[in-house]
Structure formats: C-alpha cells, structure tokens
JSON list of C-alpha atoms in Angstrom, two decimals:
[
{"chain": "A", "resi": 9, "resn": "MET", "atom": "CA", "xyz": [15.53, 13.83, -17.55]},
{"chain": "A", "resi": 10, "resn": "GLN", "atom": "CA", "xyz": [12.90, 10.89, -17.09]},
{"chain": "A", "resi": 11, "resn": "HIS", "atom": "CA", "xyz": [13.62, 11.08, -13.60]},
{"chain": "A", "resi": 12, "resn": "VAL", "atom": "CA", "xyz": [12.62, 14.60, -13.31]},
{"chain": "A", "resi": 13, "resn": "LYS", "atom": "CA", "xyz": [9.86, 14.44, -15.65]},
{"chain": "A", "resi": 14, "resn": "THR", "atom": "CA", "xyz": [8.47, 11.54, -13.18]},
{"chain": "A", "resi": 15, "resn": "VAL", "atom": "CA", "xyz": [8.62, 13.55, -10.33]},
{"chain": "A", "resi": 16, "resn": "THR", "atom": "CA", "xyz": [7.23, 16.70, -11.83]},
{"chain": "A", "resi": 17, "resn": "ILE", "atom": "CA", "xyz": [3.85, 14.47, -12.67]},
{"chain": "A", "resi": 18, "resn": "PHE", "atom": "CA", "xyz": [3.85, 13.26, -9.36]},
{"chain": "A", "resi": 19, "resn": "ALA", "atom": "CA", "xyz": [3.85, 16.91, -7.68]},
{"chain": "A", "resi": 20, "resn": "LEU", "atom": "CA", "xyz": [1.18, 18.17, -10.10]},
{"chain": "A", "resi": 21, "resn": "SER", "atom": "CA", "xyz": [-1.20, 15.64, -9.52]},
{"chain": "A", "resi": 22, "resn": "VAL", "atom": "CA", "xyz": [-0.39, 15.92, -5.74]},
{"chain": "A", "resi": 23, "resn": "MET", "atom": "CA", "xyz": [-1.19, 19.88, -5.89]},
{"chain": "A", "resi": 24, "resn": "ALA", "atom": "CA", "xyz": [-4.73, 19.26, -7.74]},
{"chain": "A", "resi": 25, "resn": "LEU", "atom": "CA", "xyz": [-5.71, 16.82, -5.31]},
{"chain": "A", "resi": 26, "resn": "TRP", "atom": "CA", "xyz": [-5.07, 18.78, -2.10]},
{"chain": "A", "resi": 27, "resn": "GLY", "atom": "CA", "xyz": [-4.99, 22.14, -3.13]},
{"chain": "A", "resi": 28, "resn": "CYS", "atom": "CA", "xyz": [-4.16, 24.07, -0.13]},
{"chain": "A", "resi": 29, "resn": "GLU", "atom": "CA", "xyz": [-4.36, 21.27, 2.02]},
{"chain": "A", "resi": 30, "resn": "GLU", "atom": "CA", "xyz": [-1.36, 19.14, 3.54]},
{"chain": "A", "resi": 31, "resn": "ARG", "atom": "CA", "xyz": [0.83, 17.57, 1.03]},
{"chain": "A", "resi": 32, "resn": "PHE", "atom": "CA", "xyz": [2.21, 14.41, 1.79]},
{"chain": "A", "resi": 33, "resn": "MET", "atom": "CA", "xyz": [3.98, 12.22, -0.70]},
{"chain": "A", "resi": 34, "resn": "GLU", "atom": "CA", "xyz": [6.01, 15.00, -2.56]},
{"chain": "A", "resi": 35, "resn": "PRO", "atom": "CA", "xyz": [9.65, 14.68, -3.34]},
{"chain": "A", "resi": 36, "resn": "GLN", "atom": "CA", "xyz": [11.67, 16.54, -0.84]},
{"chain": "A", "resi": 37, "resn": "GLY", "atom": "CA", "xyz": [15.17, 16.41, -2.57]},
{"chain": "A", "resi": 38, "resn": "PRO", "atom": "CA", "xyz": [18.00, 14.03, -3.30]},
{"chain": "A", "resi": 39, "resn": "THR", "atom": "CA", "xyz": [16.90, 11.91, -0.61]},
{"chain": "A", "resi": 40, "resn": "THR", "atom": "CA", "xyz": [13.64, 10.96, -2.27]},
{"chain": "A", "resi": 41, "resn": "ARG", "atom": "CA", "xyz": [12.96, 8.90, -5.28]},
{"chain": "A", "resi": 42, "resn": "ALA", "atom": "CA", "xyz": [9.64, 8.50, -7.41]},
{"chain": "A", "resi": 43, "resn": "ASP", "atom": "CA", "xyz": [8.67, 6.17, -9.88]},
{"chain": "A", "resi": 44, "resn": "LYS", "atom": "CA", "xyz": [5.39, 6.16, -11.77]},
{"chain": "A", "resi": 45, "resn": "VAL", "atom": "CA", "xyz": [4.81, 2.40, -12.14]},
{"chain": "A", "resi": 46, "resn": "LEU", "atom": "CA", "xyz": [3.70, 2.35, -15.86]},
{"chain": "A", "resi": 47, "resn": "ASN", "atom": "CA", "xyz": [4.19, -1.68, -16.09]},
{"chain": "A", "resi": 48, "resn": "PRO", "atom": "CA", "xyz": [2.04, -3.71, -13.26]},
{"chain": "A", "resi": 49, "resn": "PRO", "atom": "CA", "xyz": [4.47, -6.27, -11.72]},
{"chain": "A", "resi": 50, "resn": "SER", "atom": "CA", "xyz": [2.06, -8.75, -12.70]},
{"chain": "A", "resi": 51, "resn": "GLU", "atom": "CA", "xyz": [-1.26, -8.05, -14.31]},
{"chain": "A", "resi": 52, "resn": "GLY", "atom": "CA", "xyz": [-0.10, -6.49, -17.71]},
{"chain": "A", "resi": 53, "resn": "ASN", "atom": "CA", "xyz": [0.64, -3.27, -19.37]},
{"chain": "A", "resi": 54, "resn": "GLY", "atom": "CA", "xyz": [-1.62, -0.47, -19.02]},
{"chain": "A", "resi": 55, "resn": "GLY", "atom": "CA", "xyz": [-4.44, -2.75, -18.58]},
{"chain": "A", "resi": 56, "resn": "PHE", "atom": "CA", "xyz": [-4.45, -6.12, -17.29]},
{"chain": "A", "resi": 57, "resn": "THR", "atom": "CA", "xyz": [-5.82, -9.77, -18.14]},
{"chain": "A", "resi": 58, "resn": "PRO", "atom": "CA", "xyz": [-7.55, -11.52, -14.78]},
{"chain": "A", "resi": 59, "resn": "ASN", "atom": "CA", "xyz": [-7.61, -14.84, -16.34]},
{"chain": "A", "resi": 60, "resn": "PRO", "atom": "CA", "xyz": [-6.43, -15.84, -20.27]},
{"chain": "A", "resi": 61, "resn": "GLY", "atom": "CA", "xyz": [-9.22, -14.90, -22.55]},
{"chain": "A", "resi": 62, "resn": "GLY", "atom": "CA", "xyz": [-10.50, -12.67, -19.88]},
{"chain": "A", "resi": 63, "resn": "GLN", "atom": "CA", "xyz": [-11.78, -9.24, -20.36]},
{"chain": "A", "resi": 64, "resn": "SER", "atom": "CA", "xyz": [-9.40, -6.66, -20.01]},
{"chain": "A", "resi": 65, "resn": "LEU", "atom": "CA", "xyz": [-9.68, -3.91, -17.32]},
{"chain": "A", "resi": 66, "resn": "PRO", "atom": "CA", "xyz": [-7.67, -0.67, -16.72]},
{"chain": "A", "resi": 67, "resn": "TYR", "atom": "CA", "xyz": [-4.97, -1.00, -14.02]},
{"chain": "A", "resi": 68, "resn": "PRO", "atom": "CA", "xyz": [-4.90, 1.77, -11.07]},
{"chain": "A", "resi": 69, "resn": "THR", "atom": "CA", "xyz": [-1.87, 4.21, -11.28]},
{"chain": "A", "resi": 70, "resn": "ILE", "atom": "CA", "xyz": [0.85, 3.33, -8.79]},
{"chain": "A", "resi": 71, "resn": "ILE", "atom": "CA", "xyz": [3.31, 5.80, -7.77]},
{"chain": "A", "resi": 72, "resn": "LYS", "atom": "CA", "xyz": [6.46, 4.52, -5.48]},
{"chain": "A", "resi": 73, "resn": "GLN", "atom": "CA", "xyz": [8.66, 6.82, -3.63]},
{"chain": "A", "resi": 74, "resn": "THR", "atom": "CA", "xyz": [11.71, 6.02, -1.31]},
{"chain": "A", "resi": 75, "resn": "PHE", "atom": "CA", "xyz": [12.10, 8.41, 1.63]},
{"chain": "A", "resi": 76, "resn": "VAL", "atom": "CA", "xyz": [15.43, 8.41, 3.40]},
{"chain": "A", "resi": 77, "resn": "PRO", "atom": "CA", "xyz": [16.08, 10.64, 6.43]},
{"chain": "A", "resi": 78, "resn": "GLU", "atom": "CA", "xyz": [18.14, 13.61, 6.03]},
{"chain": "A", "resi": 79, "resn": "ASN", "atom": "CA", "xyz": [19.41, 13.42, 9.76]},
{"chain": "A", "resi": 80, "resn": "GLU", "atom": "CA", "xyz": [21.80, 10.87, 9.59]},
{"chain": "A", "resi": 81, "resn": "LEU", "atom": "CA", "xyz": [20.94, 9.74, 13.40]},
{"chain": "A", "resi": 82, "resn": "PHE", "atom": "CA", "xyz": [17.90, 8.39, 11.67]},
{"chain": "A", "resi": 83, "resn": "ALA", "atom": "CA", "xyz": [19.14, 7.02, 8.21]},
{"chain": "A", "resi": 84, "resn": "TYR", "atom": "CA", "xyz": [19.69, 3.64, 9.32]},
{"chain": "A", "resi": 85, "resn": "MET", "atom": "CA", "xyz": [15.78, 3.33, 8.50]},
{"chain": "A", "resi": 86, "resn": "LYS", "atom": "CA", "xyz": [14.12, 4.48, 5.13]},
{"chain": "A", "resi": 87, "resn": "CYS", "atom": "CA", "xyz": [10.36, 4.57, 4.07]},
{"chain": "A", "resi": 88, "resn": "LEU", "atom": "CA", "xyz": [9.00, 2.85, 0.87]},
{"chain": "A", "resi": 89, "resn": "THR", "atom": "CA", "xyz": [5.95, 4.32, -0.07]},
{"chain": "A", "resi": 90, "resn": "TRP", "atom": "CA", "xyz": [3.15, 3.54, -2.79]},
{"chain": "A", "resi": 91, "resn": "ARG", "atom": "CA", "xyz": [0.15, 5.67, -4.03]},
{"chain": "A", "resi": 92, "resn": "ILE", "atom": "CA", "xyz": [-2.36, 3.74, -5.28]},
{"chain": "A", "resi": 93, "resn": "GLU", "atom": "CA", "xyz": [-5.34, 5.32, -7.78]},
{"chain": "A", "resi": 94, "resn": "TRP", "atom": "CA", "xyz": [-7.98, 2.81, -8.71]},
{"chain": "A", "resi": 95, "resn": "PRO", "atom": "CA", "xyz": [-10.15, 4.07, -11.83]},
{"chain": "A", "resi": 96, "resn": "ASN", "atom": "CA", "xyz": [-14.09, 4.42, -11.35]},
{"chain": "A", "resi": 97, "resn": "TYR", "atom": "CA", "xyz": [-14.72, 1.21, -12.51]},
{"chain": "A", "resi": 98, "resn": "PRO", "atom": "CA", "xyz": [-18.18, 0.82, -14.49]},
{"chain": "A", "resi": 99, "resn": "SER", "atom": "CA", "xyz": [-21.16, -0.24, -12.08]},
{"chain": "A", "resi": 100, "resn": "GLY", "atom": "CA", "xyz": [-21.55, -4.04, -12.00]},
{"chain": "A", "resi": 101, "resn": "THR", "atom": "CA", "xyz": [-17.82, -4.59, -12.73]},
{"chain": "A", "resi": 102, "resn": "ASP", "atom": "CA", "xyz": [-16.56, -8.02, -10.80]},
{"chain": "A", "resi": 103, "resn": "GLU", "atom": "CA", "xyz": [-14.82, -7.32, -7.99]},
{"chain": "A", "resi": 104, "resn": "ASN", "atom": "CA", "xyz": [-12.81, -10.64, -8.29]},
{"chain": "A", "resi": 105, "resn": "LYS", "atom": "CA", "xyz": [-11.31, -8.73, -11.32]},
{"chain": "A", "resi": 106, "resn": "ILE", "atom": "CA", "xyz": [-10.15, -5.63, -9.47]},
{"chain": "A", "resi": 107, "resn": "PRO", "atom": "CA", "xyz": [-6.59, -5.49, -8.56]},
{"chain": "A", "resi": 108, "resn": "THR", "atom": "CA", "xyz": [-6.74, -5.44, -4.66]},
{"chain": "A", "resi": 109, "resn": "VAL", "atom": "CA", "xyz": [-4.33, -7.85, -3.03]},
{"chain": "A", "resi": 110, "resn": "PHE", "atom": "CA", "xyz": [-0.95, -5.98, -2.53]},
{"chain": "A", "resi": 111, "resn": "THR", "atom": "CA", "xyz": [2.48, -7.25, -1.93]},
{"chain": "A", "resi": 112, "resn": "LEU", "atom": "CA", "xyz": [5.15, -5.46, -0.05]},
{"chain": "A", "resi": 113, "resn": "SER", "atom": "CA", "xyz": [8.27, -7.21, -1.25]},
{"chain": "A", "resi": 114, "resn": "ASN", "atom": "CA", "xyz": [7.72, -6.34, -4.87]},
{"chain": "A", "resi": 115, "resn": "GLY", "atom": "CA", "xyz": [4.81, -3.72, -5.04]},
{"chain": "A", "resi": 116, "resn": "ALA", "atom": "CA", "xyz": [2.66, -6.02, -7.15]},
{"chain": "A", "resi": 117, "resn": "LEU", "atom": "CA", "xyz": [-1.39, -5.52, -6.88]},
{"chain": "A", "resi": 118, "resn": "ASN", "atom": "CA", "xyz": [-3.22, -8.35, -8.25]},
{"chain": "A", "resi": 119, "resn": "SER", "atom": "CA", "xyz": [-6.92, -9.50, -8.41]},
{"chain": "A", "resi": 120, "resn": "PHE", "atom": "CA", "xyz": [-8.45, -12.60, -6.95]},
{"chain": "A", "resi": 121, "resn": "ASP", "atom": "CA", "xyz": [-9.28, -14.09, -10.12]},
{"chain": "A", "resi": 122, "resn": "TYR", "atom": "CA", "xyz": [-5.52, -13.27, -11.12]},
{"chain": "A", "resi": 123, "resn": "LEU", "atom": "CA", "xyz": [-3.89, -14.83, -8.34]},
{"chain": "A", "resi": 124, "resn": "ASN", "atom": "CA", "xyz": [-6.13, -17.97, -8.64]},
{"chain": "A", "resi": 125, "resn": "GLY", "atom": "CA", "xyz": [-5.25, -18.38, -12.29]},
{"chain": "A", "resi": 126, "resn": "VAL", "atom": "CA", "xyz": [-1.40, -18.78, -11.54]},
{"chain": "A", "resi": 127, "resn": "SER", "atom": "CA", "xyz": [0.90, -20.59, -9.16]},
{"chain": "A", "resi": 128, "resn": "ALA", "atom": "CA", "xyz": [0.39, -20.69, -5.38]},
{"chain": "A", "resi": 129, "resn": "ALA", "atom": "CA", "xyz": [3.62, -19.26, -4.89]},
{"chain": "A", "resi": 130, "resn": "THR", "atom": "CA", "xyz": [2.40, -15.63, -6.13]},
{"chain": "A", "resi": 131, "resn": "THR", "atom": "CA", "xyz": [-0.51, -15.84, -3.68]},
{"chain": "A", "resi": 132, "resn": "TYR", "atom": "CA", "xyz": [1.96, -16.94, -0.83]},
{"chain": "A", "resi": 133, "resn": "LYS", "atom": "CA", "xyz": [4.01, -13.91, -1.15]},
{"chain": "A", "resi": 134, "resn": "ALA", "atom": "CA", "xyz": [0.95, -11.21, -0.78]},
{"chain": "A", "resi": 135, "resn": "ASN", "atom": "CA", "xyz": [0.10, -9.49, 2.05]},
{"chain": "A", "resi": 136, "resn": "PHE", "atom": "CA", "xyz": [-2.96, -7.64, 2.32]},
{"chain": "A", "resi": 137, "resn": "ASN", "atom": "CA", "xyz": [-6.21, -6.72, 0.73]},
{"chain": "A", "resi": 138, "resn": "LEU", "atom": "CA", "xyz": [-6.72, -3.04, 0.08]},
{"chain": "A", "resi": 139, "resn": "TYR", "atom": "CA", "xyz": [-9.83, -2.19, -2.41]},
{"chain": "A", "resi": 140, "resn": "HIS", "atom": "CA", "xyz": [-12.53, -5.08, -1.75]},
{"chain": "A", "resi": 141, "resn": "ASN", "atom": "CA", "xyz": [-15.12, -4.42, 0.59]},
{"chain": "A", "resi": 142, "resn": "ALA", "atom": "CA", "xyz": [-13.36, -1.32, 1.69]},
{"chain": "A", "resi": 143, "resn": "LYS", "atom": "CA", "xyz": [-11.70, -3.61, 3.97]},
{"chain": "A", "resi": 144, "resn": "LEU", "atom": "CA", "xyz": [-8.36, -4.23, 5.07]},
{"chain": "A", "resi": 145, "resn": "GLU", "atom": "CA", "xyz": [-7.14, -7.63, 5.76]},
{"chain": "A", "resi": 146, "resn": "THR", "atom": "CA", "xyz": [-4.22, -10.17, 5.87]},
{"chain": "A", "resi": 147, "resn": "ALA", "atom": "CA", "xyz": [-4.18, -12.21, 2.64]},
{"chain": "A", "resi": 148, "resn": "ASN", "atom": "CA", "xyz": [-3.66, -15.37, 4.45]},
{"chain": "A", "resi": 149, "resn": "THR", "atom": "CA", "xyz": [-7.47, -15.10, 5.79]},
{"chain": "A", "resi": 150, "resn": "LEU", "atom": "CA", "xyz": [-9.16, -14.49, 2.38]},
{"chain": "A", "resi": 151, "resn": "TRP", "atom": "CA", "xyz": [-10.33, -18.16, 2.11]},
{"chain": "A", "resi": 152, "resn": "ASN", "atom": "CA", "xyz": [-13.64, -17.32, 0.33]},
{"chain": "A", "resi": 153, "resn": "GLU", "atom": "CA", "xyz": [-11.66, -15.59, -2.63]},
{"chain": "A", "resi": 154, "resn": "LEU", "atom": "CA", "xyz": [-8.28, -16.79, -2.74]},
{"chain": "A", "resi": 155, "resn": "THR", "atom": "CA", "xyz": [-8.01, -20.29, -3.76]},
{"chain": "A", "resi": 156, "resn": "TYR", "atom": "CA", "xyz": [-4.37, -20.88, -2.35]},
{"chain": "A", "resi": 157, "resn": "THR", "atom": "CA", "xyz": [-5.05, -19.56, 0.93]},
{"chain": "A", "resi": 158, "resn": "PHE", "atom": "CA", "xyz": [-6.77, -22.79, 2.42]},
{"chain": "A", "resi": 159, "resn": "GLY", "atom": "CA", "xyz": [-4.16, -25.09, 3.79]},
{"chain": "A", "resi": 160, "resn": "ALA", "atom": "CA", "xyz": [-0.97, -22.59, 3.21]},
{"chain": "A", "resi": 161, "resn": "GLY", "atom": "CA", "xyz": [-0.03, -22.79, 6.90]},
{"chain": "A", "resi": 162, "resn": "ASN", "atom": "CA", "xyz": [3.29, -20.86, 7.63]},
{"chain": "A", "resi": 163, "resn": "GLN", "atom": "CA", "xyz": [4.19, -20.12, 4.08]},
{"chain": "A", "resi": 164, "resn": "MET", "atom": "CA", "xyz": [2.11, -16.82, 4.12]},
{"chain": "A", "resi": 165, "resn": "GLU", "atom": "CA", "xyz": [2.61, -14.04, 6.57]},
{"chain": "A", "resi": 166, "resn": "THR", "atom": "CA", "xyz": [0.40, -12.29, 9.02]},
{"chain": "A", "resi": 167, "resn": "THR", "atom": "CA", "xyz": [-0.26, -8.59, 8.94]},
{"chain": "A", "resi": 168, "resn": "TRP", "atom": "CA", "xyz": [-1.88, -7.11, 11.83]},
{"chain": "A", "resi": 169, "resn": "PHE", "atom": "CA", "xyz": [-3.82, -3.52, 11.40]},
{"chain": "A", "resi": 170, "resn": "ASN", "atom": "CA", "xyz": [-4.52, -0.85, 14.15]},
{"chain": "A", "resi": 171, "resn": "LYS", "atom": "CA", "xyz": [-6.60, 2.19, 13.54]},
{"chain": "A", "resi": 172, "resn": "THR", "atom": "CA", "xyz": [-4.41, 5.31, 14.57]},
{"chain": "A", "resi": 173, "resn": "ASN", "atom": "CA", "xyz": [-5.86, 8.77, 15.74]},
{"chain": "A", "resi": 174, "resn": "TYR", "atom": "CA", "xyz": [-2.35, 10.33, 14.74]},
{"chain": "A", "resi": 175, "resn": "SER", "atom": "CA", "xyz": [-2.75, 12.75, 11.79]},
{"chain": "A", "resi": 176, "resn": "ALA", "atom": "CA", "xyz": [-1.45, 12.82, 8.39]},
{"chain": "A", "resi": 177, "resn": "LYS", "atom": "CA", "xyz": [0.74, 15.42, 9.39]},
{"chain": "A", "resi": 178, "resn": "THR", "atom": "CA", "xyz": [2.43, 13.20, 12.09]},
{"chain": "A", "resi": 179, "resn": "ILE", "atom": "CA", "xyz": [2.76, 10.25, 9.89]},
{"chain": "A", "resi": 180, "resn": "GLU", "atom": "CA", "xyz": [4.21, 12.19, 7.05]},
{"chain": "A", "resi": 181, "resn": "ASP", "atom": "CA", "xyz": [6.97, 13.18, 9.64]},
{"chain": "A", "resi": 182, "resn": "TRP", "atom": "CA", "xyz": [7.35, 9.43, 10.55]},
{"chain": "A", "resi": 183, "resn": "VAL", "atom": "CA", "xyz": [7.63, 8.93, 6.58]},
{"chain": "A", "resi": 184, "resn": "LYS", "atom": "CA", "xyz": [10.40, 11.36, 5.74]},
{"chain": "A", "resi": 185, "resn": "LYS", "atom": "CA", "xyz": [12.01, 11.69, 9.00]},
{"chain": "A", "resi": 186, "resn": "ARG", "atom": "CA", "xyz": [12.11, 9.03, 11.35]},
{"chain": "A", "resi": 187, "resn": "PRO", "atom": "CA", "xyz": [10.71, 5.49, 9.74]},
{"chain": "A", "resi": 188, "resn": "SER", "atom": "CA", "xyz": [11.65, 3.85, 12.93]},
{"chain": "A", "resi": 189, "resn": "LEU", "atom": "CA", "xyz": [8.63, 5.43, 14.61]},
{"chain": "A", "resi": 190, "resn": "PHE", "atom": "CA", "xyz": [6.31, 3.21, 12.72]},
{"chain": "A", "resi": 191, "resn": "LYS", "atom": "CA", "xyz": [7.32, 0.46, 15.35]},
{"chain": "A", "resi": 192, "resn": "SER", "atom": "CA", "xyz": [7.63, 2.86, 18.17]},
{"chain": "A", "resi": 193, "resn": "TYR", "atom": "CA", "xyz": [3.99, 3.46, 18.14]},
{"chain": "A", "resi": 194, "resn": "TRP", "atom": "CA", "xyz": [2.68, 0.15, 17.24]},
{"chain": "A", "resi": 195, "resn": "VAL", "atom": "CA", "xyz": [0.30, -1.37, 19.90]},
{"chain": "A", "resi": 196, "resn": "ASP", "atom": "CA", "xyz": [-0.68, -5.23, 19.56]},
{"chain": "A", "resi": 197, "resn": "ASN", "atom": "CA", "xyz": [-4.25, -5.71, 19.18]},
{"chain": "A", "resi": 198, "resn": "ASN", "atom": "CA", "xyz": [-6.64, -8.54, 18.07]},
{"chain": "A", "resi": 199, "resn": "GLN", "atom": "CA", "xyz": [-9.43, -6.31, 16.24]},
{"chain": "A", "resi": 200, "resn": "GLU", "atom": "CA", "xyz": [-11.47, -7.77, 13.08]},
{"chain": "A", "resi": 201, "resn": "PRO", "atom": "CA", "xyz": [-10.04, -6.59, 9.80]},
{"chain": "A", "resi": 202, "resn": "PRO", "atom": "CA", "xyz": [-11.03, -3.22, 9.46]},
{"chain": "A", "resi": 203, "resn": "THR", "atom": "CA", "xyz": [-13.54, -1.33, 7.36]},
{"chain": "A", "resi": 204, "resn": "TYR", "atom": "CA", "xyz": [-12.27, 1.89, 6.44]},
{"chain": "A", "resi": 205, "resn": "GLN", "atom": "CA", "xyz": [-13.52, 5.36, 5.17]},
{"chain": "A", "resi": 206, "resn": "GLN", "atom": "CA", "xyz": [-12.03, 8.68, 3.65]},
{"chain": "A", "resi": 207, "resn": "GLY", "atom": "CA", "xyz": [-9.23, 9.90, 6.08]},
{"chain": "A", "resi": 208, "resn": "ASP", "atom": "CA", "xyz": [-8.38, 6.93, 8.01]},
{"chain": "A", "resi": 209, "resn": "ILE", "atom": "CA", "xyz": [-5.20, 6.35, 8.75]},
{"chain": "A", "resi": 210, "resn": "PHE", "atom": "CA", "xyz": [-3.83, 2.58, 10.20]},
{"chain": "A", "resi": 211, "resn": "LEU", "atom": "CA", "xyz": [-0.63, 1.07, 11.37]},
{"chain": "A", "resi": 212, "resn": "PHE", "atom": "CA", "xyz": [-0.01, -2.28, 10.26]},
{"chain": "A", "resi": 213, "resn": "ARG", "atom": "CA", "xyz": [2.54, -4.76, 11.41]},
{"chain": "A", "resi": 214, "resn": "LEU", "atom": "CA", "xyz": [4.21, -8.01, 9.37]},
{"chain": "A", "resi": 215, "resn": "THR", "atom": "CA", "xyz": [4.69, -10.66, 12.40]},
{"chain": "A", "resi": 216, "resn": "ASP", "atom": "CA", "xyz": [7.35, -12.69, 10.43]},
{"chain": "A", "resi": 217, "resn": "GLN", "atom": "CA", "xyz": [9.53, -10.15, 9.69]},
{"chain": "A", "resi": 218, "resn": "ASN", "atom": "CA", "xyz": [8.88, -7.94, 12.17]},
{"chain": "A", "resi": 219, "resn": "ARG", "atom": "CA", "xyz": [8.45, -4.70, 9.93]},
{"chain": "A", "resi": 220, "resn": "TYR", "atom": "CA", "xyz": [5.92, -1.99, 10.19]},
{"chain": "A", "resi": 221, "resn": "GLY", "atom": "CA", "xyz": [4.46, 0.70, 8.29]},
{"chain": "A", "resi": 222, "resn": "GLY", "atom": "CA", "xyz": [1.05, 2.49, 7.72]},
{"chain": "A", "resi": 223, "resn": "ILE", "atom": "CA", "xyz": [-1.88, 2.64, 4.94]},
{"chain": "A", "resi": 224, "resn": "ARG", "atom": "CA", "xyz": [-3.64, 6.30, 4.65]},
{"chain": "A", "resi": 225, "resn": "ILE", "atom": "CA", "xyz": [-7.38, 6.32, 2.78]},
{"chain": "A", "resi": 226, "resn": "VAL", "atom": "CA", "xyz": [-6.72, 9.50, 0.75]},
{"chain": "A", "resi": 227, "resn": "SER", "atom": "CA", "xyz": [-10.07, 9.46, -1.13]},
{"chain": "A", "resi": 228, "resn": "MET", "atom": "CA", "xyz": [-13.11, 6.96, -1.76]},
{"chain": "A", "resi": 229, "resn": "THR", "atom": "CA", "xyz": [-14.07, 8.19, -5.00]},
{"chain": "A", "resi": 230, "resn": "PRO", "atom": "CA", "xyz": [-11.74, 7.90, -6.76]},
{"chain": "A", "resi": 231, "resn": "ARG", "atom": "CA", "xyz": [-10.23, 5.49, -4.33]},
{"chain": "A", "resi": 232, "resn": "ILE", "atom": "CA", "xyz": [-7.00, 6.36, -3.70]},
{"chain": "A", "resi": 233, "resn": "ILE", "atom": "CA", "xyz": [-4.92, 4.65, -1.01]},
{"chain": "A", "resi": 234, "resn": "GLU", "atom": "CA", "xyz": [-1.28, 5.22, 0.48]},
{"chain": "A", "resi": 235, "resn": "VAL", "atom": "CA", "xyz": [0.90, 2.84, 1.79]},
{"chain": "A", "resi": 236, "resn": "TYR", "atom": "CA", "xyz": [3.93, 3.01, 3.95]},
{"chain": "A", "resi": 237, "resn": "LEU", "atom": "CA", "xyz": [6.73, 0.54, 4.81]},
{"chain": "A", "resi": 238, "resn": "ALA", "atom": "CA", "xyz": [9.77, 1.19, 6.82]},
{"chain": "A", "resi": 239, "resn": "VAL", "atom": "CA", "xyz": [12.53, -1.30, 6.09]},
{"chain": "A", "resi": 240, "resn": "PRO", "atom": "CA", "xyz": [16.63, -0.83, 6.78]},
{"chain": "A", "resi": 241, "resn": "ASN", "atom": "CA", "xyz": [18.51, 1.54, 4.56]},
{"chain": "A", "resi": 242, "resn": "ASN", "atom": "CA", "xyz": [21.22, -0.63, 3.28]}
]
C-alpha cells in the first residue's frame, strides 16, 4: 500500500505542474518504481544542518524512479531518474548552505558547507553541481567552493555536459524505452560549464565509468530539475 500511495502522490504533483502539457516522469506500470525520498541520504530528516550547530534549512523534495523498457530487446539497460524540487529559500540565504552537489551512486544532494564539514571521502564520490549559480559543473572543478577538491587528483570522476536540442518528448522516450540512446547520441565537446534556464536539456557523460544520462531544467521558480542516468539492468 505504501508503494501505491507514493506513486499516487507523485502522479498528482506532475499533473498539477504541467496540466495539459507533456507529462514526463510519471509511473508507467509494473516496470516502473517510484520512491519519494523522505529521509535525505546525508543531510538529515526533513531539514538539514549544514554544519554542527548551524541553522537548519528545509531540504528539497526528491522523487526517485526506475524505468525498465518493456521491449526485451532494449531491457538490458534501465534508467534511474531523480526529480528534485527545491523550496523557495528566503532572500539572503547563504548558498553555501543550500543542497546543490549531486552524487549519482546514492542520490545524495549535499550543500558545500556539509561536504566541507565531513570526511573527504564524501566529496570524492560527488559528481556535479545543480543549483548553485544556475550552472551545471563537475564537482572536481569546484575549487572555490569545496575544500577537498583541490589536490583530489584521480579520486574524483569528471562529468562532461552537452546541451541538446532534442525535445522533452524525445528524452522521455529514451528514459522509458531506450536508455542506451543517451550514449548513442552523446557528442564529445570541451564547452565551459553551462549556465541554464528553464526548459534547457543537457546530456552528460561520466568519463571513468563511461556512463551517460541527461538533465532537464523543468522550472526556475521554484527550482525543479530532473536527472536521468542509464545503467545496466542486472
């Protein structure tokens, strides 16, 4: 019953957001799993404390889904997806305290202050920035924000980003039916970390793992971002 309740909550939130527009991350049947992340992986329960003794701030809502293609020919890959909805933080909120650095291996979303206040190993697992400065940036180049990135060497994986003109509907088909296409349509480039706006869609590549995915900027106010990662279905 809890699973059904979670899926229902998610479906209603999507309908409220898009109305008659294209619906994207919506349960499609037994091949889909949806989980509302009520207990953030690292920064607390419901709210988070950036550093011991620091002020608690509301944590973003994160909904995770897994899509497995119904066609068995393409079911050797599946797609992990996260929909992240940040609250509207009060004017003047210290951005170092806002969860912004995403880790694909466990779905953790952490602030700069939090990562700088725990062991270096947590930073080394991180992949990229999502919220800060409305910019996508691989975590291992956030030298001014993250203490442990400087001198991390090969301990941190690099993420490359590539803005795409493919429509949200096309990306939806990749997520639900052909996750392998994130790799097929990747084009290497050396662009600067991209600043984004509402409606933008990016493809990304993890260089060490040679895995691929996408990022969709659903809304700027409130900030809503979806992250997709194609992985082997085993």
